[in-house]
Short mmCIF file of C-alpha atoms in Angstrom, two decimals:
data_model
loop_
_atom_site.label_atom_id
_atom_site.label_comp_id
_atom_site.label_asym_id
_atom_site.label_seq_id
_atom_site.Cartn_x
_atom_site.Cartn_y
_atom_site.Cartn_z
CA MET E 1048 -20.36 26.31 36.48
CA LYS E 1049 -22.29 29.00 34.97
CA GLU E 1050 -20.99 32.43 33.48
CA LEU E 1051 -23.11 35.77 33.25
CA LEU E 1052 -21.75 38.58 30.78
CA VAL E 1053 -22.65 41.62 32.31
CA ILE E 1054 -22.76 44.47 28.66
CA SER E 1055 -24.57 46.73 27.00
CA GLY E 1056 -24.58 49.14 23.87
CA LYS E 1057 -22.31 52.57 25.60
CA GLY E 1058 -20.90 53.19 28.65
CA GLY E 1059 -22.37 54.77 30.97
CA THR E 1060 -24.83 52.47 31.14
CA GLY E 1061 -24.38 51.39 34.41
CA LYS E 1062 -24.09 47.92 33.88
CA THR E 1063 -20.44 47.61 35.57
CA SER E 1064 -23.27 48.44 39.30
CA ILE E 1065 -24.86 45.77 38.56
CA VAL E 1066 -21.87 43.20 38.34
CA GLY E 1067 -20.98 45.03 41.86
CA ALA E 1068 -23.90 44.23 43.13
CA PHE E 1069 -23.90 40.93 41.75
CA ALA E 1070 -20.05 40.65 44.06
CA VAL E 1071 -22.05 40.85 46.48
CA LEU E 1072 -24.72 38.60 46.27
CA ALA E 1073 -23.27 36.20 44.35
CA ASP E 1074 -21.45 33.52 47.08
CA SER E 1075 -19.60 30.71 44.61
CA LYS E 1076 -17.85 33.28 42.09
CA VAL E 1077 -14.98 34.94 40.20
CA LEU E 1078 -15.34 37.57 39.45
CA ALA E 1079 -13.98 39.37 35.85
CA ASP E 1080 -13.62 42.71 34.15
CA CYS E 1081 -13.12 42.97 30.68
CA ASP E 1082 -13.46 46.08 30.06
CA VAL E 1083 -9.79 45.76 29.38
CA ASP E 1084 -9.40 49.35 27.65
CA ALA E 1085 -11.42 51.62 30.54
CA ALA E 1086 -11.73 48.64 33.98
CA ASP E 1087 -13.34 50.28 36.52
CA LEU E 1088 -14.51 47.28 38.10
CA HIS E 1089 -11.55 47.86 41.00
CA LEU E 1090 -12.87 51.08 41.86
CA LEU E 1091 -15.38 49.89 43.46
CA LEU E 1092 -13.65 46.22 44.77
CA SER E 1093 -10.60 47.87 46.09
CA PRO E 1094 -9.27 44.36 45.34
CA THR E 1095 -5.63 43.13 46.11
CA VAL E 1096 -3.26 41.96 44.31
CA LYS E 1097 -1.13 38.56 43.80
CA THR E 1098 0.28 37.94 41.45
CA THR E 1099 0.93 41.06 38.31
CA ASN E 1100 1.58 39.34 34.74
CA GLU E 1101 2.67 40.97 31.68
CA PHE E 1102 0.72 41.28 28.95
CA ARG E 1103 1.91 40.81 25.63
CA ALA E 1104 0.61 40.51 21.66
CA PHE E 1105 1.97 43.57 19.21
CA ARG E 1106 5.22 43.87 17.19
CA GLN E 1107 6.05 46.84 17.01
CA ALA E 1108 9.14 48.06 14.17
CA VAL E 1109 12.52 49.00 16.15
CA LEU E 1110 15.66 50.13 14.02
CA ASP E 1111 19.34 49.25 14.75
CA GLN E 1112 20.96 52.20 14.49
CA SER E 1113 24.12 50.14 13.93
CA LYS E 1114 23.12 48.33 10.69
CA CYS E 1115 21.29 51.48 9.54
CA ILE E 1116 23.15 53.75 6.85
CA GLY E 1117 19.96 56.83 6.86
CA PRO E 1118 19.33 58.04 4.43
CA GLY E 1119 20.43 59.85 1.27
CA GLN E 1120 22.57 56.55 0.95
CA CYS E 1121 20.28 53.82 0.76
CA SER E 1122 17.45 55.42 -1.51
CA GLY E 1123 18.46 58.86 -2.84
CA VAL E 1124 18.02 62.35 -1.35
CA SER E 1125 15.26 59.95 1.57
CA ALA E 1126 14.74 56.46 3.76
CA VAL E 1127 13.38 53.70 2.09
CA CYS E 1128 11.45 52.91 5.86
CA THR E 1129 9.53 56.78 5.51
CA GLU E 1130 8.92 56.52 1.89
CA VAL E 1131 7.28 52.98 3.01
CA CYS E 1132 5.35 54.03 5.84
CA ARG E 1133 2.08 55.63 5.35
CA PHE E 1134 1.41 55.60 9.06
CA GLY E 1135 3.79 58.47 9.69
CA ALA E 1136 5.59 56.78 11.68
CA VAL E 1137 9.08 56.65 9.85
CA SER E 1138 10.36 60.26 11.00
CA ALA E 1139 14.10 61.24 9.50
CA SER E 1140 15.60 64.60 9.23
CA GLY E 1141 18.59 66.24 7.38
CA ALA E 1142 21.62 63.29 7.47
CA GLY E 1143 20.15 61.78 10.80
CA LEU E 1144 19.01 58.19 11.10
CA PRO E 1145 15.47 57.51 10.52
CA GLU E 1146 13.39 58.11 14.17
CA ILE E 1147 10.04 55.00 14.34
CA ASP E 1148 7.07 56.42 16.96
CA SER E 1149 5.80 53.78 19.13
CA VAL E 1150 2.78 55.61 18.98
CA TYR E 1151 2.01 56.64 15.16
CA CYS E 1152 3.64 52.14 14.36
CA GLU E 1153 0.51 49.95 13.07
CA GLY E 1154 3.08 46.73 13.67
CA CYS E 1155 2.34 46.43 10.10
CA GLY E 1156 5.82 45.24 9.41
CA VAL E 1157 6.51 47.08 6.17
CA CYS E 1158 9.23 49.06 7.21
CA ALA E 1159 11.06 46.02 8.32
CA ARG E 1160 10.65 44.07 5.20
CA ALA E 1161 11.72 46.90 3.24
CA CYS E 1162 15.36 48.47 4.31
CA PRO E 1163 17.61 46.64 2.71
CA HIS E 1164 20.18 46.68 5.06
CA GLY E 1165 17.47 44.47 7.73
CA ALA E 1166 17.79 47.79 10.15
CA ILE E 1167 14.07 46.99 11.47
CA SER E 1168 12.88 44.25 12.90
CA MET E 1169 9.72 43.81 14.84
CA GLU E 1170 10.32 43.49 17.48
CA GLU E 1171 7.41 42.48 21.46
CA VAL E 1172 6.64 44.64 22.85
CA LEU E 1173 4.78 45.36 26.62
CA SER E 1174 0.93 45.77 25.75
CA GLY E 1175 -0.75 45.68 29.23
CA HIS E 1176 -0.13 43.40 32.57
CA TRP E 1177 -3.36 41.45 34.06
CA PHE E 1178 -3.61 39.99 37.29
CA VAL E 1179 -5.14 38.11 39.76
CA SER E 1180 -5.99 39.57 43.18
CA ASP E 1181 -8.48 38.64 45.95
CA THR E 1182 -11.45 40.76 47.25
CA ALA E 1183 -13.67 41.31 50.15
CA TYR E 1184 -16.47 39.18 48.06
CA GLY E 1185 -14.31 36.42 45.75
CA PRO E 1186 -10.95 36.21 42.91
CA MET E 1187 -10.93 38.72 40.74
CA VAL E 1188 -9.00 38.58 37.24
CA HIS E 1189 -9.03 42.11 35.87
CA ALA E 1190 -6.42 44.00 32.87
CA ARG E 1191 -4.90 47.36 32.11
CA LEU E 1192 -3.81 47.92 28.30
CA GLY E 1193 -1.18 50.34 27.56
CA VAL E 1194 -2.03 53.50 26.06
CA ALA E 1195 -1.56 53.54 22.15
CA GLN E 1196 -1.88 49.29 22.92
CA GLU E 1197 -3.66 47.07 20.56
CA ASN E 1198 -5.10 43.51 20.64
CA SER E 1199 -7.86 44.12 23.82
CA GLY E 1200 -9.30 40.97 22.20
CA LYS E 1201 -6.59 39.05 23.40
CA LEU E 1202 -6.24 40.14 26.68
CA VAL E 1203 -9.70 39.69 26.84
CA THR E 1204 -9.42 36.21 26.38
CA GLN E 1205 -6.44 35.99 28.43
CA VAL E 1206 -9.21 37.09 31.34
CA ARG E 1207 -11.69 34.74 30.78
CA ARG E 1208 -9.21 32.01 30.08
CA GLU E 1209 -8.25 32.69 34.68
CA ALA E 1210 -11.24 33.17 35.57
CA ARG E 1211 -12.24 30.14 34.37
CA SER E 1212 -9.24 28.21 35.93
CA ILE E 1213 -9.83 29.44 38.58
CA ALA E 1214 -13.21 28.36 38.94
CA GLU E 1215 -12.42 25.21 38.09
CA GLU E 1216 -9.62 25.02 40.59
CA ARG E 1217 -12.46 26.56 43.53
CA GLY E 1218 -15.26 25.09 42.42
CA LEU E 1219 -17.12 27.81 42.29
CA ASP E 1220 -20.37 27.77 40.44
CA TYR E 1221 -20.40 31.20 38.17
CA ILE E 1222 -18.79 33.10 36.81
CA ILE E 1223 -20.19 37.04 36.24
CA THR E 1224 -18.57 39.31 34.26
CA ASP E 1225 -18.07 42.46 33.04
CA GLY E 1226 -17.39 43.44 29.13
CA PRO E 1227 -16.62 45.67 27.29
CA PRO E 1228 -19.49 48.12 25.92
CA GLY E 1229 -20.00 48.15 22.54
CA ILE E 1230 -19.56 46.16 19.38
CA GLY E 1231 -16.84 45.98 18.71
CA CYS E 1232 -13.22 42.46 19.04
CA PRO E 1233 -13.46 42.85 23.08
CA VAL E 1234 -17.24 42.48 22.79
CA ILE E 1235 -17.50 40.03 20.50
CA SER E 1236 -14.56 38.56 22.50
CA SER E 1237 -15.58 38.76 26.23
CA MET E 1238 -19.18 37.08 24.24
CA SER E 1239 -18.17 33.97 22.37
CA GLY E 1240 -19.77 30.42 25.09
CA VAL E 1241 -21.00 32.86 27.58
CA ASP E 1242 -24.60 30.67 29.48
CA LEU E 1243 -25.77 34.53 29.90
CA ALA E 1244 -25.38 37.98 28.19
CA LEU E 1245 -27.67 40.63 30.72
CA ILE E 1246 -27.67 43.11 28.81
CA VAL E 1247 -28.14 46.75 30.39
CA THR E 1248 -29.94 49.08 28.76
CA GLU E 1249 -31.94 52.50 29.39
CA PRO E 1250 -34.95 54.21 28.07
CA THR E 1251 -33.46 56.75 25.82
CA VAL E 1252 -33.54 57.05 22.15
CA ALA E 1253 -30.49 55.87 21.91
CA GLY E 1254 -30.59 53.50 24.55
CA THR E 1255 -32.52 51.72 22.95
CA HIS E 1256 -30.47 51.96 19.06
CA ASP E 1257 -27.77 50.78 21.27
CA LEU E 1258 -29.79 47.98 22.88
CA GLN E 1259 -30.84 46.01 19.00
CA ARG E 1260 -27.29 45.99 17.82
CA MET E 1261 -26.58 44.08 21.13
CA VAL E 1262 -29.86 42.11 20.55
CA GLU E 1263 -27.99 41.27 16.94
CA LEU E 1264 -24.89 41.06 18.25
CA ALA E 1265 -26.15 38.65 20.46
CA HIS E 1266 -28.29 35.97 18.16
CA HIS E 1267 -25.17 36.27 15.71
CA PHE E 1268 -23.47 34.85 17.65
CA GLY E 1269 -26.32 32.20 19.80
CA VAL E 1270 -25.77 33.48 22.30
CA LYS E 1271 -28.57 33.77 24.90
CA ALA E 1272 -29.35 37.31 26.60
CA ALA E 1273 -31.67 38.35 28.82
CA VAL E 1274 -33.03 42.95 29.36
CA CYS E 1275 -31.88 45.59 32.47
CA ILE E 1276 -34.27 48.23 32.12
CA ASN E 1277 -31.67 51.18 34.49
CA LYS E 1278 -32.71 53.75 35.45
CA TYR E 1279 -36.41 53.41 34.25
CA ASP E 1280 -38.69 54.97 36.53
CA LEU E 1281 -37.46 58.38 34.25
CA ASP E 1282 -39.27 57.42 31.25
CA GLU E 1283 -41.60 54.86 32.22
CA ALA E 1284 -43.84 55.19 28.63
CA GLY E 1285 -39.92 55.01 27.06
CA ALA E 1286 -38.84 52.07 28.33
CA LYS E 1287 -42.46 50.64 28.15
CA GLN E 1288 -41.16 50.73 24.36
CA VAL E 1289 -38.12 48.80 25.44
CA GLU E 1290 -40.33 45.94 26.51
CA GLU E 1291 -41.87 45.35 23.70
CA TYR E 1292 -39.35 45.54 21.62
CA CYS E 1293 -37.89 42.97 23.30
CA SER E 1294 -40.80 41.21 23.63
CA ARG E 1295 -41.20 41.05 19.55
CA GLU E 1296 -37.32 40.18 19.32
CA GLY E 1297 -38.16 37.14 21.99
CA MET E 1298 -36.04 38.58 24.92
CA LYS E 1299 -36.79 38.88 28.60
CA VAL E 1300 -36.41 41.07 30.68
CA ALA E 1301 -34.69 39.86 33.86
CA GLY E 1302 -35.38 43.43 35.91
CA LYS E 1303 -36.05 47.47 35.78
CA VAL E 1304 -33.77 49.24 38.22
CA PRO E 1305 -35.28 52.60 39.14
CA PHE E 1306 -33.68 55.45 39.86
CA ASP E 1307 -31.57 56.16 43.28
CA GLU E 1308 -29.54 58.67 44.84
CA GLU E 1309 -28.33 55.63 46.79
CA VAL E 1310 -26.89 54.32 43.90
CA VAL E 1311 -24.29 57.74 43.62
CA GLY E 1312 -23.51 57.69 46.60
CA ALA E 1313 -22.87 54.66 46.27
CA LEU E 1314 -20.27 55.31 43.65
CA VAL E 1315 -19.14 58.28 45.72
CA ARG E 1316 -18.16 55.93 48.41
CA GLY E 1317 -16.46 53.57 46.60
CA VAL E 1318 -18.04 50.76 47.20
CA PRO E 1319 -21.16 48.80 45.61
CA VAL E 1320 -24.69 49.79 46.09
CA LEU E 1321 -25.27 47.05 48.41
CA THR E 1322 -23.66 47.93 50.92
CA ARG E 1323 -23.54 50.66 53.31
CA GLY E 1324 -19.33 51.15 52.51
CA ASP E 1325 -19.30 52.07 57.00
CA GLY E 1326 -16.90 48.37 57.32
CA ASP E 1327 -19.14 46.25 58.40
CA ALA E 1328 -22.04 44.00 55.73
CA CYS E 1329 -25.85 45.47 56.16
CA ARG E 1330 -27.06 45.17 53.05
CA ALA E 1331 -29.01 49.05 52.09
CA GLU E 1332 -32.62 49.59 51.43
CA GLY E 1333 -33.20 51.47 48.42
CA LYS E 1334 -34.89 51.03 45.77
CA ALA E 1335 -32.70 50.29 43.25
CA ALA E 1336 -31.47 47.83 45.96
CA GLN E 1337 -34.66 46.50 46.34
CA ALA E 1338 -34.96 46.53 42.23
CA ILE E 1339 -30.72 44.90 42.13
CA ARG E 1340 -31.58 41.64 44.90
CA ARG E 1341 -34.53 40.84 42.33
CA LEU E 1342 -32.56 40.88 39.35
CA TRP E 1343 -30.03 38.51 41.22
CA GLU E 1344 -32.82 36.06 41.78
CA ASN E 1345 -33.95 36.16 38.38
CA ILE E 1346 -30.05 35.18 37.05
CA GLU E 1347 -30.22 32.41 39.07
CA ILE E 1348 -33.75 31.12 37.60
CA GLU E 1349 -32.22 31.75 33.80
CA LEU E 1350 -28.70 30.78 34.53
CA ALA E 1351 -29.97 27.11 36.10
CA ASP E 1352 -33.39 26.19 34.04
CA GLY E 1353 -33.93 29.41 32.18
CA SER E 1354 -37.59 28.97 32.61
CA LEU E 1355 -37.17 32.60 34.04
CA ARG E 1356 -41.06 34.84 32.57
#
């Protein structure tokens, strides 16, 4: 079993479109959407949810009004909790009891420690959900983080753990993961221990800069990586510079995908690039589809024995 992670330095480079196409091309796989802050692979694969699971990884301050004696009695004019909270999550007006704003609460627990009457406790809250689904292309694990919720790295770990469990139980060959953009905690959680990270970039100044950050991250964690240059023909000189950079860094360019309006059409219809979306499983014949097919063939070679040149 091999684990492929598809990532990018920023959103909008086309990594989810690439993963959607891989879902069509790979025969034995489980799909995982680890972009839990803004998951969108489901928009292409139309999964049928089989199980829904709660994700709790954040503790938040909760006030027990029966224990609170109110401002002016526990600490002069104001309540202790309103004084110690540095995030403006606890407020009190007049003689009323303090109120805790769940959006502003960072879960630090200082107010609970400072309250002299034990009126504030730290309780786990529902941070999001993760799902196990079926698609026309195989099983899929995905998630949705709640509004203003944190610990997306832990949710990514949960999604990966479940995807690996499914792959092992069913004897599948691949775990194909749509990773988060950027270089933050969710990306690090997605990257650890994968067999190959495919970095999708564009031939622009911003795209090259973001690619460099992703390469540095992969080197730091000792993860083997390859590069896909998307829409390379919009700036072939820029694409050449990306290839030269990859050569200097010892990175393999696994494929170059040209701009193709067929991709836009597939996105509008909400289907992977390599399907027509008319109820059959026909393969598209556009230049982008052909390039992605070659890209997948190269990825298979690299995952098998690392012999991609």
